[in-house]
Amino acid sequence: MKELDGRVAVITGAASGIGRALADECAARGMRVVVADVDGARIEEVATELRSRGAQVVGVPTDVTDPAQVERLADRTSSEFGDPQLLCLNAGVAAGGVAWELDERAWRWVIDVNLWGLIHGVRAFLPRMVDEEEGHVLVTASIGGLIGSPGMGAYSASKHAAIGLAESLREDLRLAGSAVGVTVLCPGFTRTRMNDSARSWPDALGAPPDGGLAPGHPRLREAFLARMTDAAEPVDVAAAALQAVQAREFWAVTDREIGPRLAAHLAPVLHGPPCPEGAEPW
Ligand SMILES: NC(=O)c1ccc[n+]([C@@H]2O[C@H](COP(=O)([O-])OP(=O)(O)OC[C@H]3O[C@@H](n4cnc5c(N)ncnc54)[C@H](O)[C@@H]3O)[C@@H](O)[C@H]2O)c1
């Protein structure tokens, strides 16, 4: 989707961090923007701030784990601005803990937001977008979706699933002859409020687990704090994501240091027995 000016964008998780930066960047490029977040008060502040800069922006409180709320978000987008050309499925949370110790509710919460949030978004919006002449879906995954790290089993599982869903969606759209493209955003450490995801812990799940939701593994905590010092800025991640959308590139990997690690990680896969002659890769 080369031209963004005048098009309609929807962004989930837009009250903070990368989603907020995507909202800023989309508005600055002349898009009409629907910003959505479970933090209803903050999302209204974001919408008001962007409108004060002259942008056309609507804020819609939305919990992406609830399919009815995501369907309402799609309806509201259509009634305000028409069906969107750019769908940014970005809302996400993190909970740290060794895989066999992490509280079951924390597992469910991370999968609910990071995976079911995407599924609800795809199911609510794609039927409205698939036959249009242009369109793009931006899925925020993570480098944690390419390589698992200790103490981040739930997060990593959800982000690997996000990449798998994005890849399948791209193929579904291609085989359906749709003009809609897909980009999967894989940021490395980025200076956001993700390390305070616990603020979005739903009341319905009761008290948060003892010990909180910070990365549990001491070595990961150290690595986390060390990497935070040279973390990327959300504005740079958002700009790279939109560049990939405009170039219709599937991958938007903003942490280039992942390359050699990924090559080493995948070497046994790449050098294993080849697929039988003529077989489809899937
Ligand atoms: N910060 C990083 O280092 C990093 C790295 C890779 C990927 N990511 C991904 O980027 C995305 C954005 O995270 P961020 O780093 O900007 O964190 P953030 O905490 O600053 O922003 C996340 C936003 O999602 C919202 N949210 C949480 N639960 C929600 C729900 N159920 N429904 C709707 N909104 C909800 C929060 O209110 C918040 O506004 C996430 O998918 C995250 O996994 C972040």
Coordinates of C-alpha atoms and ligand atoms in Angstrom, one line a residue:
M1 CA 0.0 0.0 0.0
K2 CA 2.1 2.9 -1.3
E3 CA -0.1 5.8 -0.4
L4 CA -1.1 6.4 3.2
D5 CA -2.5 9.9 3.0
G6 CA -6.3 9.9 3.3
R7 CA -6.5 6.2 4.1
V8 CA -8.0 4.7 7.3
A9 CA -5.9 3.0 10.0
V10 CA -7.0 1.0 13.0
I11 CA -4.4 0.4 15.8
T12 CA -4.9 -1.8 18.8
G13 CA -2.8 -1.2 22.0
A14 CA -2.5 2.5 20.8
A15 CA -2.4 4.1 24.3
S16 CA 1.3 3.4 24.9
G17 CA 4.6 2.5 23.4
I18 CA 4.8 1.1 19.8
G19 CA 1.0 1.4 19.2
R20 CA 1.1 5.0 20.3
A21 CA 4.0 5.7 18.0
L22 CA 2.2 4.0 15.1
A23 CA -0.8 6.3 15.8
D24 CA 1.5 9.4 15.7
E25 CA 3.2 8.2 12.5
C26 CA -0.1 7.3 10.7
A27 CA -1.7 10.7 11.7
A28 CA 1.5 12.5 10.6
R29 CA 1.2 10.9 7.2
G30 CA -2.4 12.2 6.8
M31 CA -4.3 9.0 7.7
R32 CA -7.6 9.0 9.5
V33 CA -6.9 6.9 12.6
V34 CA -9.0 4.8 15.0
V35 CA -7.0 4.2 18.2
A36 CA -8.1 1.3 20.4
D37 CA -6.9 0.2 23.8
V38 CA -8.1 -1.6 27.0
D39 CA -7.0 1.6 28.8
G40 CA -10.1 3.6 28.0
A41 CA -9.1 6.8 29.8
R42 CA -5.6 6.9 28.2
I43 CA -6.9 6.1 24.7
E44 CA -9.2 9.1 24.8
E45 CA -6.3 11.3 25.9
V46 CA -4.3 10.0 22.9
A47 CA -7.2 10.7 20.5
T48 CA -7.7 14.2 21.9
E49 CA -4.0 15.0 21.6
L50 CA -3.8 13.8 18.0
R51 CA -7.0 15.8 17.1
S52 CA -5.4 18.9 18.6
R53 CA -2.6 18.5 15.9
G54 CA -5.3 18.6 13.2
A55 CA -5.6 14.8 12.7
Q56 CA -8.9 13.0 12.3
V57 CA -8.8 10.5 15.1
V58 CA -11.4 8.5 17.1
G59 CA -10.6 6.6 20.3
V60 CA -12.5 3.4 21.0
P61 CA -11.9 1.6 24.4
T62 CA -11.5 -2.0 23.3
D63 CA -10.3 -5.2 25.1
V64 CA -8.9 -7.3 22.3
T65 CA -9.6 -10.5 24.2
D66 CA -13.3 -10.0 23.8
P67 CA -14.6 -10.8 20.3
A68 CA -17.7 -8.7 20.7
Q69 CA -15.7 -5.6 21.6
V70 CA -13.4 -6.2 18.6
E71 CA -16.5 -6.6 16.3
R72 CA -17.8 -3.3 17.8
L73 CA -14.4 -1.7 17.0
A74 CA -14.8 -2.8 13.4
D75 CA -18.4 -1.4 13.2
R76 CA -17.3 1.9 14.8
T77 CA -14.4 2.2 12.3
S78 CA -16.8 1.7 9.4
S79 CA -19.4 4.2 10.7
E80 CA -16.8 6.9 11.4
F81 CA -14.4 6.6 8.5
G82 CA -15.4 3.6 6.3
D83 CA -13.6 0.2 6.3
P84 CA -9.9 0.5 7.1
Q85 CA -7.1 0.1 4.6
L86 CA -4.5 -0.5 7.4
L87 CA -5.2 -2.8 10.3
C88 CA -2.4 -2.7 13.0
L89 CA -2.9 -5.6 15.4
N90 CA -0.4 -4.5 18.0
A91 CA -1.8 -4.9 21.6
G92 CA 0.3 -7.2 23.7
V93 CA 1.4 -8.0 27.2
A94 CA 4.3 -10.0 28.7
A95 CA 4.6 -12.2 31.8
G96 CA 7.9 -13.7 32.9
G97 CA 8.4 -17.0 34.6
V98 CA 9.9 -20.5 34.1
A99 CA 7.5 -22.4 31.9
W100 CA 6.5 -25.0 34.5
E101 CA 6.1 -22.5 37.3
L102 CA 4.2 -19.6 35.6
D103 CA 0.7 -19.2 37.0
E104 CA -1.9 -20.8 34.7
R105 CA -3.9 -17.5 34.7
A106 CA -0.8 -15.6 33.5
W107 CA -0.4 -18.2 30.7
R108 CA -4.0 -17.8 29.6
W109 CA -3.8 -14.0 29.8
V110 CA -0.7 -13.7 27.6
I111 CA -2.2 -16.1 25.0
D112 CA -5.6 -14.4 25.2
V113 CA -4.2 -10.9 24.5
N114 CA -1.2 -11.8 22.2
L115 CA -2.8 -14.6 20.1
W116 CA -6.6 -14.5 20.6
G117 CA -6.4 -10.7 20.2
L118 CA -5.0 -11.2 16.7
I119 CA -7.5 -13.9 15.9
H120 CA -10.4 -11.7 16.9
G121 CA -9.0 -8.9 14.9
V122 CA -8.5 -11.0 11.8
R123 CA -12.0 -12.5 12.1
A124 CA -13.7 -9.1 12.6
F125 CA -11.9 -7.0 10.0
L126 CA -10.7 -9.2 7.2
P127 CA -14.2 -9.9 5.8
R128 CA -14.6 -6.1 5.4
M129 CA -11.1 -5.7 3.8
V130 CA -10.5 -8.8 1.7
D131 CA -12.4 -7.6 -1.5
E132 CA -11.2 -4.0 -1.4
E133 CA -8.7 -2.7 -4.0
E134 CA -6.0 -2.0 -1.4
G135 CA -5.3 -2.9 2.2
H136 CA -2.7 -4.1 4.6
V137 CA -2.5 -6.0 7.9
L138 CA 0.4 -5.2 10.3
V139 CA 0.9 -7.8 13.0
T140 CA 3.2 -6.8 15.9
A141 CA 5.1 -10.0 16.8
S142 CA 8.6 -9.8 18.3
I143 CA 12.1 -11.2 17.9
G144 CA 10.8 -13.4 20.8
G145 CA 8.7 -15.0 18.0
L146 CA 11.8 -16.1 16.2
I147 CA 13.9 -17.4 19.1
G148 CA 12.6 -18.4 22.5
S149 CA 14.4 -17.0 25.6
P150 CA 14.5 -18.3 29.1
G151 CA 11.7 -17.3 31.5
M152 CA 9.5 -16.0 28.6
G153 CA 7.7 -19.2 27.5
A154 CA 4.2 -17.8 27.4
Y155 CA 5.3 -14.6 25.6
S156 CA 7.5 -16.5 23.1
A157 CA 4.8 -19.1 22.4
S158 CA 2.3 -16.3 21.7
K159 CA 4.7 -14.5 19.4
H160 CA 5.8 -17.6 17.5
A161 CA 2.0 -18.2 17.0
A162 CA 1.7 -14.5 15.8
I163 CA 4.3 -15.1 13.1
G164 CA 2.7 -18.4 12.1
L165 CA -0.7 -16.7 11.8
A166 CA 0.7 -13.8 9.8
E167 CA 2.4 -16.2 7.4
S168 CA -0.7 -18.2 6.9
L169 CA -2.9 -15.1 6.5
R170 CA -0.5 -13.8 3.8
E171 CA -0.9 -17.1 1.9
D172 CA -4.7 -17.2 2.4
L173 CA -5.0 -13.7 1.0
R174 CA -2.7 -14.5 -2.0
L175 CA -4.7 -17.6 -2.9
A176 CA -7.9 -15.7 -2.6
G177 CA -6.6 -13.2 -5.1
S178 CA -6.9 -10.4 -2.5
A179 CA -4.9 -7.1 -2.8
V180 CA -4.5 -7.1 1.0
G181 CA -0.9 -7.6 2.1
V182 CA 0.6 -8.6 5.4
T183 CA 3.7 -7.4 7.4
V184 CA 4.9 -8.9 10.6
L185 CA 6.7 -6.5 12.8
C186 CA 9.5 -8.1 14.9
P187 CA 11.0 -5.4 17.2
G188 CA 13.9 -6.1 19.6
F189 CA 13.9 -4.4 23.0
T190 CA 12.1 -1.1 22.7
R191 CA 11.6 1.6 25.2
T192 CA 8.0 1.2 26.2
R193 CA 5.9 0.3 29.2
M194 CA 5.9 -3.4 28.3
N195 CA 7.9 -4.3 31.5
D196 CA 4.9 -2.9 33.4
S197 CA 2.3 -5.1 31.5
A198 CA 0.8 -6.0 34.9
R199 CA -1.1 -2.7 34.9
S200 CA -3.4 -4.4 32.3
W201 CA -3.9 -7.5 34.4
P202 CA -7.7 -8.0 34.3
D203 CA -9.7 -7.8 37.6
A204 CA -11.7 -10.8 36.4
L205 CA -8.6 -13.0 36.9
G206 CA -8.3 -12.1 40.6
A207 CA -5.1 -10.9 42.3
P208 CA -1.9 -11.1 40.1
P209 CA 0.4 -14.0 40.8
D210 CA 2.8 -13.8 43.8
G211 CA 6.1 -12.4 42.7
G212 CA 4.6 -10.2 39.9
L213 CA 4.9 -10.7 36.2
A214 CA 8.5 -9.5 35.5
P215 CA 10.9 -11.8 33.7
G216 CA 11.5 -14.5 36.3
H217 CA 14.8 -16.0 35.2
P218 CA 17.7 -14.0 36.9
R219 CA 19.9 -14.2 33.8
L220 CA 17.0 -13.0 31.6
R221 CA 16.4 -10.1 34.1
E222 CA 20.0 -9.1 33.8
A223 CA 20.0 -9.3 30.0
F224 CA 16.7 -7.5 30.0
L225 CA 18.1 -4.6 32.0
A226 CA 21.3 -4.5 30.0
R227 CA 19.5 -4.5 26.7
M228 CA 17.1 -1.8 27.9
T229 CA 20.0 0.7 28.0
D230 CA 20.3 0.5 24.2
A231 CA 16.6 -0.2 23.5
A232 CA 15.1 1.2 20.3
E233 CA 12.7 4.1 20.4
P234 CA 9.1 3.4 19.5
V235 CA 9.1 6.1 16.9
D236 CA 11.9 4.4 15.0
V237 CA 10.1 1.0 15.2
A238 CA 6.8 2.5 14.0
A239 CA 8.5 4.3 11.1
A240 CA 10.3 1.1 10.0
A241 CA 6.9 -0.8 10.2
L242 CA 5.2 1.7 8.0
Q243 CA 8.0 1.7 5.5
A244 CA 7.6 -2.1 5.2
V245 CA 3.9 -1.7 4.8
Q246 CA 4.4 0.8 2.0
A247 CA 7.0 -1.5 0.3
R248 CA 4.7 -4.4 0.8
E249 CA 7.4 -6.3 2.6
F250 CA 6.4 -9.2 4.9
W251 CA 9.2 -8.9 7.4
A252 CA 9.9 -5.8 9.4
V253 CA 12.7 -6.9 11.7
T254 CA 14.0 -3.8 13.5
D255 CA 16.7 -5.5 15.5
R256 CA 19.3 -6.4 12.9
E257 CA 21.5 -8.1 15.6
I258 CA 19.2 -11.0 15.4
G259 CA 20.6 -12.1 12.0
P260 CA 23.7 -14.1 13.1
R261 CA 21.8 -15.6 16.1
L262 CA 19.0 -16.7 13.8
A263 CA 21.3 -18.2 11.3
A264 CA 23.0 -20.3 14.0
H265 CA 19.6 -21.2 15.5
L266 CA 18.2 -22.4 12.1
A267 CA 21.4 -24.1 10.8
P268 CA 20.2 -27.6 11.9
V269 CA 16.9 -26.9 10.2
L270 CA 18.4 -25.6 7.0
H271 CA 20.9 -28.4 6.7
G272 CA 18.5 -31.2 7.4
P273 CA 17.1 -33.4 4.7
P274 CA 15.5 -31.4 1.8
C275 CA 11.8 -31.5 1.0
P276 CA 10.9 -34.2 -1.5
E277 CA 11.2 -32.9 -5.1
G278 CA 8.2 -30.8 -6.2
A279 CA 6.6 -30.7 -2.7
E280 CA 5.0 -27.4 -1.6
P281 CA 7.0 -25.9 1.3
W282 CA 4.0 -26.3 3.6
Ligands
LIG1 N1 8.8 -3.2 24.1 C1 9.5 -4.1 23.5 O1 10.7 -4.4 23.8 C2 8.8 -5.0 22.5 C3 9.6 -5.9 21.7 C4 9.0 -6.7 20.8 C5 7.6 -6.7 20.6 N2 6.8 -5.8 21.4 C6 5.4 -5.9 21.2 O2 4.9 -4.6 20.9 C7 3.5 -4.5 21.1 C8 3.2 -3.2 21.9 O3 3.8 -3.3 23.2 P1 4.7 -2.1 23.8 O4 6.1 -2.6 23.9 O5 4.4 -0.8 23.1 O6 4.1 -2.1 25.3 P2 3.2 -1.0 26.1 O7 2.9 -1.7 27.4 O8 3.9 0.3 26.1 O9 1.9 -0.9 25.2 C9 1.0 -2.0 25.1 C10 -0.5 -1.5 25.0 O10 -1.4 -2.6 24.8 C11 -2.5 -2.3 25.7 N3 -3.2 -3.6 26.0 C12 -2.9 -4.5 26.9 N4 -3.8 -5.5 27.0 C13 -4.8 -5.1 26.1 C14 -6.0 -5.7 25.7 N5 -6.5 -6.8 26.3 N6 -6.8 -5.1 24.8 C15 -6.3 -3.9 24.2 N7 -5.2 -3.3 24.5 C16 -4.4 -3.9 25.5 C17 -1.9 -1.6 26.9 O11 -2.9 -0.9 27.6 C18 -0.9 -0.7 26.2 O12 -1.4 0.5 25.9 C19 3.2 -5.8 21.9 O13 2.5 -6.7 21.1 C20 4.5 -6.3 22.3 O14 4.5 -7.7 22.6 C21 7.4 -5.0 22.3

